[in-house]
Amino acid sequence: MKAVSDTARLPLDSSARRGVLAYLVATIAIFVLMMIFGLLMRAAQAQAFGLDTGLFYQIMTVHGIGTVGAAGLGGAMICWYFLRHYVVLSTAVLVLNLGLFVTGVVLILGGAFLGEFAGGWNFLYPLPAMSQGAWSNGAAAAFLLGLLLIGSGFLVFYLDMARAILGKYGSFSRALGWPQLFGTSDAPPPPAAVVAATVIFTMNIPGILVGATILVLNLVSLYAPEYRIDALMAKNMTYFFGHVFMNGTIYQCLIAVFEIMPRHTGRPWKINKWFLGGWTASGLMVILVYPQHLLMDFVMPEWMLIVGQVVSWVHGLPVLLISVFGTLANVHRSGIRWNMTSGLLFFAMLGWAAGVFPGVADATIIVNQVMHNTQWVPGHFHTYFLLSLVSMLFGFGYHLMMDMHGDKASLIDRVGFWLFTLGGFGFILAFLAGGAAGVPRRYAVHLAEWLVYDRAGTIFAAMSVTAALVFMVRFLRNLNKGVSS
Ligand code: HEM
């Protein structure tokens, strides 16, 4: 097999560039707002000011769903931007997805802040319909409908991706590079973006369909209380969707690392059997592993918990190893040009690798039973999402900006980089330390003994949020002249 794919790159037209720019602005703006909401929650837990507990849970609901949604939007943006260089994707679908997303966001914000819906981002049945007077059915319906609209947009988006890839490569197996992986084909393998996008649409289409089904069932249960859903099935469906969708967001952002790092190191990203095999294996395991979120549900069939437990130790490893070792191999002694883009992408790989340890610990039944309802869990997933996913999104933003304006970072960029990285590490360490000391998660009001973790977390979170504001202002000021390919 030739080591590097040599597929010709298609140019991006101006409407596609404007579409990607609109995604970037929406993604970063939502993230910054959600990070400010996160800071407010952390500061309230630290008793820096008094926050009404009802409002705390509305904010927690919006922060959870807002970050999940923005991660989805940002991941889709990166995937679309690079994939569009190899296959013909529809710009109309790109725009339609954004339109549905924004409409969904308005409904969700209305449901939470006007209707006071605070049932958590994962809307776990039967909570939306059982608010004990805290919110109305209308508020819950607005939230669920908003999510349904967002899901519908993403479904069309991934169907278009499947159409374009399968149309060009002819079959699913060719798009995944199986002839090169399992056979003796000497043809160049598909580009990294195509392999990754094929895994992603294969995971996300069933994930979104399952998510949409449980959303509709929840909506029905709001207005027909005599209609009951099996609560265990509802939880399985919700977590299948949430797990697959969130893993997909990081996987999509990785495409930025595969595509951009080589431009800084001068070395192509190797697409070998390890790469192809790793993507196929991780894609399959992401679908199998979701019961790791249900390890505390003793009513689950035992074999599913065993699958969840065993697969959770290995499911992310193939893609993680390919990406982290691939990045180290790509960078090592390459004479890389360090700048904001390469720095943020490299840091993202470190953040992802660091996130594995608390994640694997939490996915071990004996640890999970003690730690799962503590702040160890937000510590673990914020490591992946803040340190890794958000870093890749900012790295991509700098990539677009530096393509247009040159790669010289200003002092404010460099200050932002260090505030973001040090603040991010401190913020997650405060969660992990709190979790290790037994501080429960999702508590609006904290005991005096826990404040030390909350206060440290608040200071570090403030550093991260300041950096995110700096990055956002830099992008808004510099990216308004169009997006370069
Ligand atoms: C500086 C940035 C951030 C701050 C200060 C922050 C703060 C918080 C806080 C205080 C909580 C509640 C923790 C608890 O259970 O006691 C939380 C939950 C959460 N955060 Fe963040 N966060 C930030 C960034 C992010 C990012 C980047 C993501 C995802 C991409 C994210 C996703 C979530 C989710 C999904 C929850 C769970 C909500 C729930 O348990 O229902 N956060 N965050």
Short mmCIF file of C-alpha atoms and ligand atoms in Angstrom, two decimals:
data_model
loop_
_atom_site.label_atom_id
_atom_site.label_comp_id
_atom_site.label_asym_id
_atom_site.label_seq_id
_atom_site.Cartn_x
_atom_site.Cartn_y
_atom_site.Cartn_z
CA MET A 1 0.00 0.00 0.00
CA LYS A 2 1.28 3.50 -0.75
CA ALA A 3 1.78 5.28 2.56
CA VAL A 4 0.00 8.50 1.71
CA SER A 5 -3.27 9.12 -0.05
CA ASP A 6 -2.83 11.16 -3.21
CA THR A 7 -6.43 12.11 -3.91
CA ALA A 8 -6.69 15.47 -5.71
CA ARG A 9 -8.17 18.35 -3.67
CA LEU A 10 -11.32 20.13 -4.82
CA PRO A 11 -11.43 23.91 -4.39
CA LEU A 12 -13.94 25.52 -1.99
CA ASP A 13 -16.27 28.13 -3.53
CA SER A 14 -17.14 31.38 -1.79
CA SER A 15 -20.56 30.26 -0.49
CA ALA A 16 -18.97 27.18 1.08
CA ARG A 17 -16.36 29.42 2.71
CA ARG A 18 -19.04 31.77 4.04
CA GLY A 19 -20.96 28.78 5.38
CA VAL A 20 -17.91 27.51 7.27
CA LEU A 21 -17.26 31.00 8.64
CA ALA A 22 -20.87 31.20 9.89
CA TYR A 23 -20.40 27.83 11.66
CA LEU A 24 -17.18 29.03 13.25
CA VAL A 25 -18.77 32.22 14.58
CA ALA A 26 -21.81 30.31 15.92
CA THR A 27 -19.67 27.58 17.50
CA ILE A 28 -17.24 29.93 19.23
CA ALA A 29 -19.96 32.34 20.37
CA ILE A 30 -22.00 29.50 21.92
CA PHE A 31 -18.91 28.01 23.58
CA VAL A 32 -17.88 31.33 25.07
CA LEU A 33 -21.40 31.93 26.42
CA MET A 34 -21.56 28.39 27.83
CA MET A 35 -18.13 28.77 29.44
CA ILE A 36 -19.37 31.96 31.11
CA PHE A 37 -22.40 29.99 32.36
CA GLY A 38 -20.00 27.30 33.61
CA LEU A 39 -17.95 29.92 35.44
CA LEU A 40 -21.14 31.26 37.06
CA MET A 41 -22.02 27.75 38.30
CA ARG A 42 -18.51 27.13 39.63
CA ALA A 43 -18.43 30.55 41.33
CA ALA A 44 -21.86 29.87 42.85
CA GLN A 45 -20.64 26.50 44.20
CA ALA A 46 -17.64 28.42 45.62
CA GLN A 47 -20.14 30.78 47.31
CA ALA A 48 -18.63 33.78 45.54
CA PHE A 49 -22.21 35.04 45.12
CA GLY A 50 -25.72 33.76 45.77
CA LEU A 51 -27.43 32.01 42.84
CA ASP A 52 -31.03 30.85 43.09
CA THR A 53 -30.93 27.03 43.06
CA GLY A 54 -33.70 26.79 40.43
CA LEU A 55 -31.68 29.09 38.18
CA PHE A 56 -28.52 27.03 38.85
CA TYR A 57 -30.22 23.95 37.39
CA GLN A 58 -31.61 25.91 34.42
CA ILE A 59 -28.07 27.11 33.73
CA MET A 60 -26.68 23.58 34.19
CA THR A 61 -29.23 22.25 31.71
CA VAL A 62 -28.40 24.94 29.14
CA HIS A 63 -24.64 24.64 29.75
CA GLY A 64 -24.78 20.86 29.24
CA ILE A 65 -26.89 20.91 26.09
CA GLY A 66 -25.24 24.08 24.76
CA THR A 67 -21.73 22.63 24.98
CA VAL A 68 -22.86 19.30 23.52
CA GLY A 69 -24.61 21.12 20.66
CA ALA A 70 -21.71 23.51 19.98
CA ALA A 71 -19.29 20.56 20.01
CA GLY A 72 -21.54 18.88 17.43
CA LEU A 73 -21.67 22.02 15.31
CA GLY A 74 -17.92 22.62 15.52
CA GLY A 75 -17.08 18.99 14.78
CA ALA A 76 -19.44 19.00 11.80
CA MET A 77 -17.80 22.23 10.58
CA ILE A 78 -14.28 20.77 10.66
CA CYS A 79 -15.39 17.51 9.07
CA TRP A 80 -17.31 19.31 6.31
CA TYR A 81 -14.52 21.81 5.62
CA PHE A 82 -11.84 19.17 5.00
CA LEU A 83 -14.09 16.51 3.48
CA ARG A 84 -15.35 19.10 0.99
CA HIS A 85 -11.85 19.06 -0.50
CA TYR A 86 -12.35 15.43 -1.58
CA VAL A 87 -16.07 14.90 -2.25
CA VAL A 88 -18.88 17.17 -3.42
CA LEU A 89 -21.01 18.07 -0.40
CA SER A 90 -24.13 20.23 -0.54
CA THR A 91 -23.69 23.80 0.72
CA ALA A 92 -27.50 24.09 0.93
CA VAL A 93 -27.51 21.22 3.45
CA LEU A 94 -24.72 22.92 5.40
CA VAL A 95 -26.82 26.08 5.64
CA LEU A 96 -30.05 24.17 6.39
CA ASN A 97 -28.35 22.42 9.31
CA LEU A 98 -27.21 25.76 10.75
CA GLY A 99 -30.69 27.25 10.31
CA LEU A 100 -32.34 24.34 12.15
CA PHE A 101 -29.64 24.51 14.82
CA VAL A 102 -30.22 28.21 15.51
CA THR A 103 -34.02 27.71 15.60
CA GLY A 104 -33.55 24.80 18.03
CA VAL A 105 -31.27 26.92 20.24
CA VAL A 106 -33.97 29.64 20.48
CA LEU A 107 -36.56 27.02 21.57
CA ILE A 108 -34.16 25.51 24.12
CA LEU A 109 -33.23 28.88 25.61
CA GLY A 110 -36.93 29.83 25.77
CA GLY A 111 -37.82 26.50 27.44
CA ALA A 112 -35.05 26.89 30.03
CA PHE A 113 -34.99 30.60 30.86
CA LEU A 114 -38.60 31.63 30.17
CA GLY A 115 -40.27 28.31 30.95
CA GLU A 116 -37.75 27.39 33.71
CA PHE A 117 -37.11 23.88 32.34
CA ALA A 118 -34.23 22.38 34.34
CA GLY A 119 -34.43 18.65 33.62
CA GLY A 120 -30.78 18.31 32.66
CA TRP A 121 -29.22 18.21 29.20
CA ASN A 122 -29.97 14.47 28.93
CA PHE A 123 -33.75 14.97 29.56
CA LEU A 124 -33.91 11.58 31.27
CA TYR A 125 -37.40 10.06 31.16
CA PRO A 126 -39.66 10.58 33.11
CA LEU A 127 -38.16 13.79 34.54
CA PRO A 128 -39.34 16.18 31.76
CA ALA A 129 -42.94 15.25 32.59
CA MET A 130 -42.48 15.15 36.38
CA SER A 131 -41.30 18.60 37.40
CA GLN A 132 -43.40 18.80 40.60
CA GLY A 133 -44.44 22.26 39.44
CA ALA A 134 -40.91 23.52 38.73
CA TRP A 135 -41.71 23.92 35.00
CA SER A 136 -44.70 23.45 32.71
CA ASN A 137 -45.23 20.84 30.02
CA GLY A 138 -44.91 23.67 27.50
CA ALA A 139 -41.40 24.49 28.75
CA ALA A 140 -40.34 20.83 28.54
CA ALA A 141 -41.91 20.56 25.07
CA ALA A 142 -39.99 23.64 23.86
CA PHE A 143 -36.74 22.09 25.07
CA LEU A 144 -37.45 18.67 23.53
CA LEU A 145 -38.71 20.15 20.24
CA GLY A 146 -35.62 22.36 20.03
CA LEU A 147 -33.44 19.28 20.39
CA LEU A 148 -35.51 17.41 17.81
CA LEU A 149 -35.02 20.22 15.30
CA ILE A 150 -31.27 20.23 15.93
CA GLY A 151 -31.16 16.44 15.56
CA SER A 152 -33.13 16.62 12.29
CA GLY A 153 -30.61 19.10 10.87
CA PHE A 154 -27.70 16.85 11.81
CA LEU A 155 -29.46 13.81 10.35
CA VAL A 156 -29.81 15.50 6.94
CA PHE A 157 -26.20 16.70 7.25
CA TYR A 158 -24.81 13.17 7.80
CA LEU A 159 -27.08 11.66 5.15
CA ASP A 160 -25.63 14.15 2.66
CA MET A 161 -22.14 13.17 3.78
CA ALA A 162 -22.99 9.47 3.26
CA ARG A 163 -24.41 10.25 -0.19
CA ALA A 164 -21.30 12.15 -1.26
CA ILE A 165 -18.78 9.61 0.08
CA LEU A 166 -20.57 6.48 -1.11
CA GLY A 167 -21.24 8.17 -4.48
CA LYS A 168 -17.54 8.74 -5.00
CA TYR A 169 -16.03 5.62 -3.41
CA GLY A 170 -18.78 3.22 -4.49
CA SER A 171 -18.99 1.27 -1.27
CA PHE A 172 -18.72 1.60 2.44
CA SER A 173 -15.74 -0.77 2.61
CA ARG A 174 -13.76 1.18 0.00
CA ALA A 175 -14.41 4.46 1.85
CA LEU A 176 -13.03 2.84 5.02
CA GLY A 177 -9.97 1.56 3.15
CA TRP A 178 -10.78 -2.11 3.78
CA PRO A 179 -9.27 -3.34 0.48
CA GLN A 180 -5.96 -1.81 1.64
CA LEU A 181 -6.46 -3.02 5.21
CA PHE A 182 -7.63 -6.58 4.69
CA GLY A 183 -6.70 -7.26 1.06
CA THR A 184 -3.66 -6.84 -1.04
CA SER A 185 -4.81 -3.68 -2.83
CA ASP A 186 -1.92 -1.42 -3.77
CA ALA A 187 -4.21 1.48 -4.68
CA PRO A 188 -3.79 4.65 -2.62
CA PRO A 189 -6.05 4.53 0.47
CA PRO A 190 -8.80 7.15 0.88
CA PRO A 191 -7.73 10.42 2.55
CA ALA A 192 -7.89 10.58 6.37
CA ALA A 193 -10.91 12.91 6.23
CA VAL A 194 -12.86 10.37 4.15
CA VAL A 195 -12.03 7.42 6.44
CA ALA A 196 -12.92 9.41 9.56
CA ALA A 197 -16.11 10.88 8.06
CA THR A 198 -17.29 7.40 7.01
CA VAL A 199 -16.88 6.11 10.56
CA ILE A 200 -18.66 9.21 11.85
CA PHE A 201 -21.74 9.05 9.63
CA THR A 202 -22.02 5.32 10.29
CA MET A 203 -22.13 6.00 14.04
CA ASN A 204 -24.13 9.20 13.96
CA ILE A 205 -27.02 8.26 11.67
CA PRO A 206 -28.26 5.44 13.95
CA GLY A 207 -27.32 7.49 17.04
CA ILE A 208 -29.43 10.46 15.94
CA LEU A 209 -32.35 8.23 14.88
CA VAL A 210 -32.40 6.58 18.31
CA GLY A 211 -32.12 10.03 19.97
CA ALA A 212 -34.98 11.41 17.86
CA THR A 213 -37.16 8.41 18.74
CA ILE A 214 -36.72 8.87 22.47
CA LEU A 215 -37.32 12.62 22.13
CA VAL A 216 -40.63 11.96 20.37
CA LEU A 217 -41.63 9.37 23.01
CA ASN A 218 -40.81 11.90 25.75
CA LEU A 219 -42.92 14.51 23.95
CA VAL A 220 -45.85 12.09 23.74
CA SER A 221 -45.53 11.28 27.44
CA LEU A 222 -45.85 15.00 28.29
CA TYR A 223 -49.35 15.22 26.87
CA ALA A 224 -50.52 11.61 27.33
CA PRO A 225 -49.38 10.77 30.89
CA GLU A 226 -51.14 7.38 30.70
CA TYR A 227 -48.63 6.44 27.97
CA ARG A 228 -45.60 4.96 29.72
CA ILE A 229 -42.19 4.17 28.32
CA ASP A 230 -40.01 1.50 29.86
CA ALA A 231 -37.65 3.70 31.88
CA LEU A 232 -34.65 1.41 31.40
CA MET A 233 -35.16 1.33 27.65
CA ALA A 234 -35.52 5.13 27.65
CA LYS A 235 -32.23 5.48 29.52
CA ASN A 236 -30.46 3.09 27.17
CA MET A 237 -31.72 4.99 24.14
CA THR A 238 -30.78 8.38 25.59
CA TYR A 239 -27.27 7.31 26.52
CA PHE A 240 -26.69 5.47 23.26
CA PHE A 241 -27.47 8.69 21.41
CA GLY A 242 -25.50 10.94 23.81
CA HIS A 243 -22.44 8.70 23.91
CA VAL A 244 -22.22 8.18 20.16
CA PHE A 245 -22.85 11.85 19.36
CA MET A 246 -20.26 13.16 21.82
CA ASN A 247 -17.59 10.70 20.72
CA GLY A 248 -18.33 11.70 17.15
CA THR A 249 -17.66 15.36 17.94
CA ILE A 250 -14.07 14.67 19.04
CA TYR A 251 -13.49 12.26 16.17
CA GLN A 252 -14.56 14.93 13.69
CA CYS A 253 -12.26 17.53 15.23
CA LEU A 254 -9.33 15.12 14.86
CA ILE A 255 -9.55 15.63 11.11
CA ALA A 256 -8.11 19.11 11.74
CA VAL A 257 -5.04 17.49 13.33
CA PHE A 258 -4.54 15.07 10.40
CA GLU A 259 -4.93 17.83 7.83
CA ILE A 260 -3.25 20.80 9.49
CA MET A 261 -0.27 19.37 11.42
CA PRO A 262 1.48 18.13 8.24
CA ARG A 263 1.43 21.68 6.88
CA HIS A 264 3.47 22.77 9.90
CA THR A 265 5.84 19.84 10.04
CA GLY A 266 6.31 19.42 6.30
CA ARG A 267 5.60 15.69 6.69
CA PRO A 268 2.50 14.01 5.27
CA TRP A 269 0.16 12.18 7.67
CA LYS A 270 0.70 8.47 7.09
CA ILE A 271 -2.41 6.50 6.21
CA ASN A 272 -1.27 2.95 6.82
CA LYS A 273 -2.92 -0.24 8.05
CA TRP A 274 -2.72 0.97 11.66
CA PHE A 275 -4.64 4.10 10.75
CA LEU A 276 -7.32 2.26 8.76
CA GLY A 277 -7.68 -0.57 11.28
CA GLY A 278 -7.77 1.84 14.22
CA TRP A 279 -10.64 3.86 12.77
CA THR A 280 -12.71 0.80 11.94
CA ALA A 281 -12.11 -0.69 15.40
CA SER A 282 -12.86 2.50 17.32
CA GLY A 283 -16.03 3.17 15.30
CA LEU A 284 -17.37 -0.28 16.07
CA MET A 285 -16.47 -0.09 19.74
CA VAL A 286 -18.05 3.36 20.25
CA ILE A 287 -21.37 1.78 19.31
CA LEU A 288 -20.88 -1.18 21.67
CA VAL A 289 -19.53 0.65 24.71
CA TYR A 290 -22.38 2.97 25.72
CA PRO A 291 -23.51 0.69 28.66
CA GLN A 292 -20.43 2.04 30.48
CA HIS A 293 -22.74 4.94 31.44
CA LEU A 294 -25.19 2.51 33.05
CA LEU A 295 -22.86 0.61 35.32
CA MET A 296 -24.86 1.76 38.36
CA ASP A 297 -28.12 0.41 36.88
CA PHE A 298 -28.24 -3.01 38.50
CA VAL A 299 -31.36 -3.89 36.50
CA MET A 300 -29.38 -3.83 33.26
CA PRO A 301 -28.74 -7.26 31.70
CA GLU A 302 -25.43 -8.40 33.18
CA TRP A 303 -23.87 -9.26 29.82
CA MET A 304 -24.40 -5.67 28.63
CA LEU A 305 -22.62 -4.30 31.69
CA ILE A 306 -19.75 -6.73 31.10
CA VAL A 307 -19.52 -5.61 27.45
CA GLY A 308 -19.64 -1.95 28.57
CA GLN A 309 -16.98 -2.57 31.20
CA VAL A 310 -14.55 -4.52 29.02
CA VAL A 311 -14.94 -2.45 25.86
CA SER A 312 -14.63 0.80 27.81
CA TRP A 313 -11.02 -0.02 28.64
CA VAL A 314 -10.08 -0.24 24.98
CA HIS A 315 -12.66 1.52 22.83
CA GLY A 316 -10.96 4.86 22.42
CA LEU A 317 -7.46 3.46 22.33
CA PRO A 318 -7.06 2.75 18.61
CA VAL A 319 -7.97 6.26 17.48
CA LEU A 320 -6.27 7.80 20.49
CA LEU A 321 -3.01 5.97 19.81
CA ILE A 322 -3.13 6.72 16.10
CA SER A 323 -3.75 10.40 16.76
CA VAL A 324 -1.42 10.95 19.71
CA PHE A 325 1.48 8.78 18.47
CA GLY A 326 0.78 9.96 14.92
CA THR A 327 1.13 13.57 16.10
CA LEU A 328 4.31 12.83 18.07
CA ALA A 329 5.81 10.98 15.09
CA ASN A 330 4.76 13.76 12.74
CA VAL A 331 6.29 16.44 14.98
CA HIS A 332 9.44 14.67 16.24
CA ARG A 333 12.55 16.26 14.75
CA SER A 334 10.48 17.76 11.95
CA GLY A 335 11.58 21.35 12.58
CA ILE A 336 7.88 22.19 13.07
CA ARG A 337 6.74 25.80 12.84
CA TRP A 338 5.22 26.45 16.27
CA ASN A 339 2.44 28.99 16.24
CA MET A 340 -1.06 29.31 17.70
CA THR A 341 -2.52 26.70 15.36
CA SER A 342 0.09 24.00 15.81
CA GLY A 343 0.42 24.83 19.54
CA LEU A 344 -3.31 24.46 20.19
CA LEU A 345 -3.61 21.27 18.12
CA PHE A 346 -0.60 19.73 19.86
CA PHE A 347 -1.98 20.72 23.27
CA ALA A 348 -5.31 19.14 22.28
CA MET A 349 -3.57 15.79 21.77
CA LEU A 350 -1.95 16.06 25.20
CA GLY A 351 -5.34 16.92 26.70
CA TRP A 352 -6.95 13.94 25.02
CA ALA A 353 -4.25 11.57 26.23
CA ALA A 354 -4.56 12.99 29.77
CA GLY A 355 -8.34 12.48 29.71
CA VAL A 356 -7.98 8.74 29.23
CA PHE A 357 -6.80 8.02 32.77
CA PRO A 358 -9.72 9.46 34.79
CA GLY A 359 -12.08 8.10 32.11
CA VAL A 360 -10.80 4.53 32.31
CA ALA A 361 -10.83 4.73 36.11
CA ASP A 362 -14.48 5.83 36.12
CA ALA A 363 -15.44 3.10 33.67
CA THR A 364 -14.23 0.41 36.10
CA ILE A 365 -17.24 -0.90 38.02
CA ILE A 366 -15.64 -0.94 41.44
CA VAL A 367 -14.44 2.67 41.05
CA ASN A 368 -17.60 3.77 39.26
CA GLN A 369 -19.80 2.76 42.18
CA VAL A 370 -17.96 5.19 44.42
CA MET A 371 -16.97 7.94 42.00
CA HIS A 372 -19.75 8.21 39.44
CA ASN A 373 -21.85 10.70 41.34
CA THR A 374 -18.86 12.80 42.38
CA GLN A 375 -17.10 15.65 40.60
CA TRP A 376 -14.60 13.09 39.30
CA VAL A 377 -16.96 12.63 36.36
CA PRO A 378 -17.18 16.30 35.28
CA GLY A 379 -13.38 16.29 35.84
CA HIS A 380 -13.00 13.42 33.40
CA PHE A 381 -15.25 14.67 30.62
CA HIS A 382 -14.15 18.31 30.88
CA THR A 383 -10.60 17.04 30.26
CA TYR A 384 -11.65 15.62 26.91
CA PHE A 385 -13.90 18.47 25.97
CA LEU A 386 -12.25 21.61 27.26
CA LEU A 387 -8.60 20.63 26.93
CA SER A 388 -8.95 18.63 23.75
CA LEU A 389 -12.08 19.36 21.71
CA VAL A 390 -12.25 23.10 22.40
CA SER A 391 -8.48 23.41 21.78
CA MET A 392 -8.94 21.78 18.36
CA LEU A 393 -11.78 24.19 17.55
CA PHE A 394 -9.68 27.21 18.51
CA GLY A 395 -6.73 25.71 16.62
CA PHE A 396 -8.91 25.41 13.53
CA GLY A 397 -10.05 29.02 13.96
CA TYR A 398 -6.42 30.17 14.09
CA HIS A 399 -5.68 28.04 11.03
CA LEU A 400 -8.31 29.91 9.02
CA MET A 401 -7.17 33.25 10.39
CA MET A 402 -3.47 32.63 9.81
CA ASP A 403 -4.09 31.42 6.27
CA MET A 404 -5.39 34.90 5.59
CA HIS A 405 -3.16 37.07 7.72
CA GLY A 406 0.07 35.14 8.18
CA ASP A 407 1.06 33.01 11.13
CA LYS A 408 2.67 35.57 13.38
CA ALA A 409 1.03 35.41 16.80
CA SER A 410 0.60 38.69 18.67
CA LEU A 411 1.39 39.04 22.38
CA ILE A 412 -2.32 38.83 23.20
CA ASP A 413 -2.57 35.47 21.38
CA ARG A 414 0.35 34.08 23.33
CA VAL A 415 -1.08 35.32 26.64
CA GLY A 416 -4.40 33.73 25.63
CA PHE A 417 -2.66 30.43 24.87
CA TRP A 418 -1.07 30.19 28.31
CA LEU A 419 -4.19 31.37 30.13
CA PHE A 420 -6.23 28.75 28.28
CA THR A 421 -3.88 25.84 28.80
CA LEU A 422 -2.88 26.52 32.42
CA GLY A 423 -6.39 27.62 33.38
CA GLY A 424 -7.87 24.53 31.71
CA PHE A 425 -5.54 22.12 33.51
CA GLY A 426 -6.14 23.80 36.88
CA PHE A 427 -9.90 23.79 36.32
CA ILE A 428 -10.10 20.06 35.64
CA LEU A 429 -7.64 19.20 38.42
CA ALA A 430 -9.93 21.03 40.87
CA PHE A 431 -12.87 18.88 39.70
CA LEU A 432 -10.81 15.67 39.92
CA ALA A 433 -9.45 16.54 43.36
CA GLY A 434 -12.98 17.40 44.55
CA GLY A 435 -14.24 14.10 43.15
CA ALA A 436 -11.44 12.16 44.85
CA ALA A 437 -12.43 13.85 48.12
CA GLY A 438 -16.06 12.78 47.56
CA VAL A 439 -17.61 16.12 46.51
CA PRO A 440 -20.89 15.19 44.77
CA ARG A 441 -21.62 16.34 41.22
CA ARG A 442 -24.65 18.42 40.23
CA TYR A 443 -25.06 20.05 43.64
CA ALA A 444 -25.98 23.74 43.51
CA VAL A 445 -25.05 24.31 47.16
CA HIS A 446 -21.75 23.05 48.59
CA LEU A 447 -20.58 22.39 52.15
CA ALA A 448 -17.82 24.53 53.68
CA GLU A 449 -15.32 21.60 53.47
CA TRP A 450 -15.67 21.53 49.68
CA LEU A 451 -15.08 25.22 49.05
CA VAL A 452 -11.33 24.91 48.65
CA TYR A 453 -11.83 22.88 45.44
CA ASP A 454 -14.63 25.16 44.24
CA ARG A 455 -12.58 28.32 44.75
CA ALA A 456 -9.50 26.95 43.01
CA GLY A 457 -11.73 25.71 40.17
CA THR A 458 -13.35 29.14 39.85
CA ILE A 459 -10.00 30.98 39.57
CA PHE A 460 -8.71 28.57 36.91
CA ALA A 461 -12.04 28.62 35.05
CA ALA A 462 -11.88 32.44 34.96
CA MET A 463 -8.45 32.17 33.27
CA SER A 464 -9.88 29.82 30.63
CA VAL A 465 -12.91 31.98 30.00
CA THR A 466 -10.71 35.09 29.62
CA ALA A 467 -8.60 33.26 27.04
CA ALA A 468 -11.71 32.11 25.15
CA LEU A 469 -12.93 35.73 25.03
CA VAL A 470 -9.54 36.83 23.66
CA PHE A 471 -9.65 34.14 20.94
CA MET A 472 -13.22 35.03 20.02
CA VAL A 473 -12.44 38.74 19.65
CA ARG A 474 -9.36 37.91 17.54
CA PHE A 475 -11.42 35.71 15.21
CA LEU A 476 -14.28 38.18 14.88
CA ARG A 477 -11.89 41.01 14.04
CA ASN A 478 -9.81 39.05 11.54
CA LEU A 479 -12.08 36.54 9.88
CA ASN A 480 -14.61 38.99 8.47
CA LYS A 481 -12.82 39.16 5.16
CA GLY A 482 -13.84 35.63 4.08
CA VAL A 483 -12.39 32.18 4.61
CA SER A 484 -9.41 30.89 2.69
CA SER A 485 -9.27 27.27 1.60
C1 HEM B 1 -14.29 27.16 31.44
C2 HEM B 1 -15.15 26.33 30.91
C3 HEM B 1 -16.18 25.54 31.69
C4 HEM B 1 -16.63 25.70 32.97
C5 HEM B 1 -16.23 26.74 33.98
C6 HEM B 1 -17.60 24.64 33.22
C7 HEM B 1 -18.26 24.42 34.43
C8 HEM B 1 -19.14 23.40 34.67
C9 HEM B 1 -19.76 23.13 35.94
C10 HEM B 1 -19.52 23.94 37.22
C11 HEM B 1 -20.57 22.06 35.80
C12 HEM B 1 -21.41 21.39 36.88
C13 HEM B 1 -20.51 20.41 37.59
C14 HEM B 1 -21.22 19.64 38.67
O1 HEM B 1 -21.79 18.57 38.36
O2 HEM B 1 -21.18 20.06 39.84
C15 HEM B 1 -20.47 21.64 34.42
C16 HEM B 1 -21.15 20.58 33.86
C17 HEM B 1 -21.07 20.21 32.54
N1 HEM B 1 -20.26 20.75 31.58
FE1 HEM B 1 -18.99 22.30 31.82
N2 HEM B 1 -17.71 23.88 32.09
C18 HEM B 1 -16.87 24.39 31.12
C19 HEM B 1 -16.67 23.92 29.83
C20 HEM B 1 -17.37 22.87 29.28
C21 HEM B 1 -17.15 22.34 27.97
C22 HEM B 1 -16.11 22.87 26.99
C23 HEM B 1 -18.02 21.30 27.80
C24 HEM B 1 -18.24 20.40 26.61
C25 HEM B 1 -17.78 20.58 25.40
C26 HEM B 1 -18.80 21.19 29.02
C27 HEM B 1 -19.81 20.27 29.21
C28 HEM B 1 -20.47 20.09 30.40
C29 HEM B 1 -21.49 19.08 30.59
C30 HEM B 1 -22.02 18.11 29.52
C31 HEM B 1 -21.87 19.16 31.94
C32 HEM B 1 -22.83 18.22 32.65
C33 HEM B 1 -24.09 18.83 33.01
C34 HEM B 1 -24.85 17.78 33.77
O3 HEM B 1 -24.28 17.12 34.65
O4 HEM B 1 -26.02 17.64 33.45
N3 HEM B 1 -18.37 22.16 29.90
N4 HEM B 1 -19.59 22.47 33.76
#
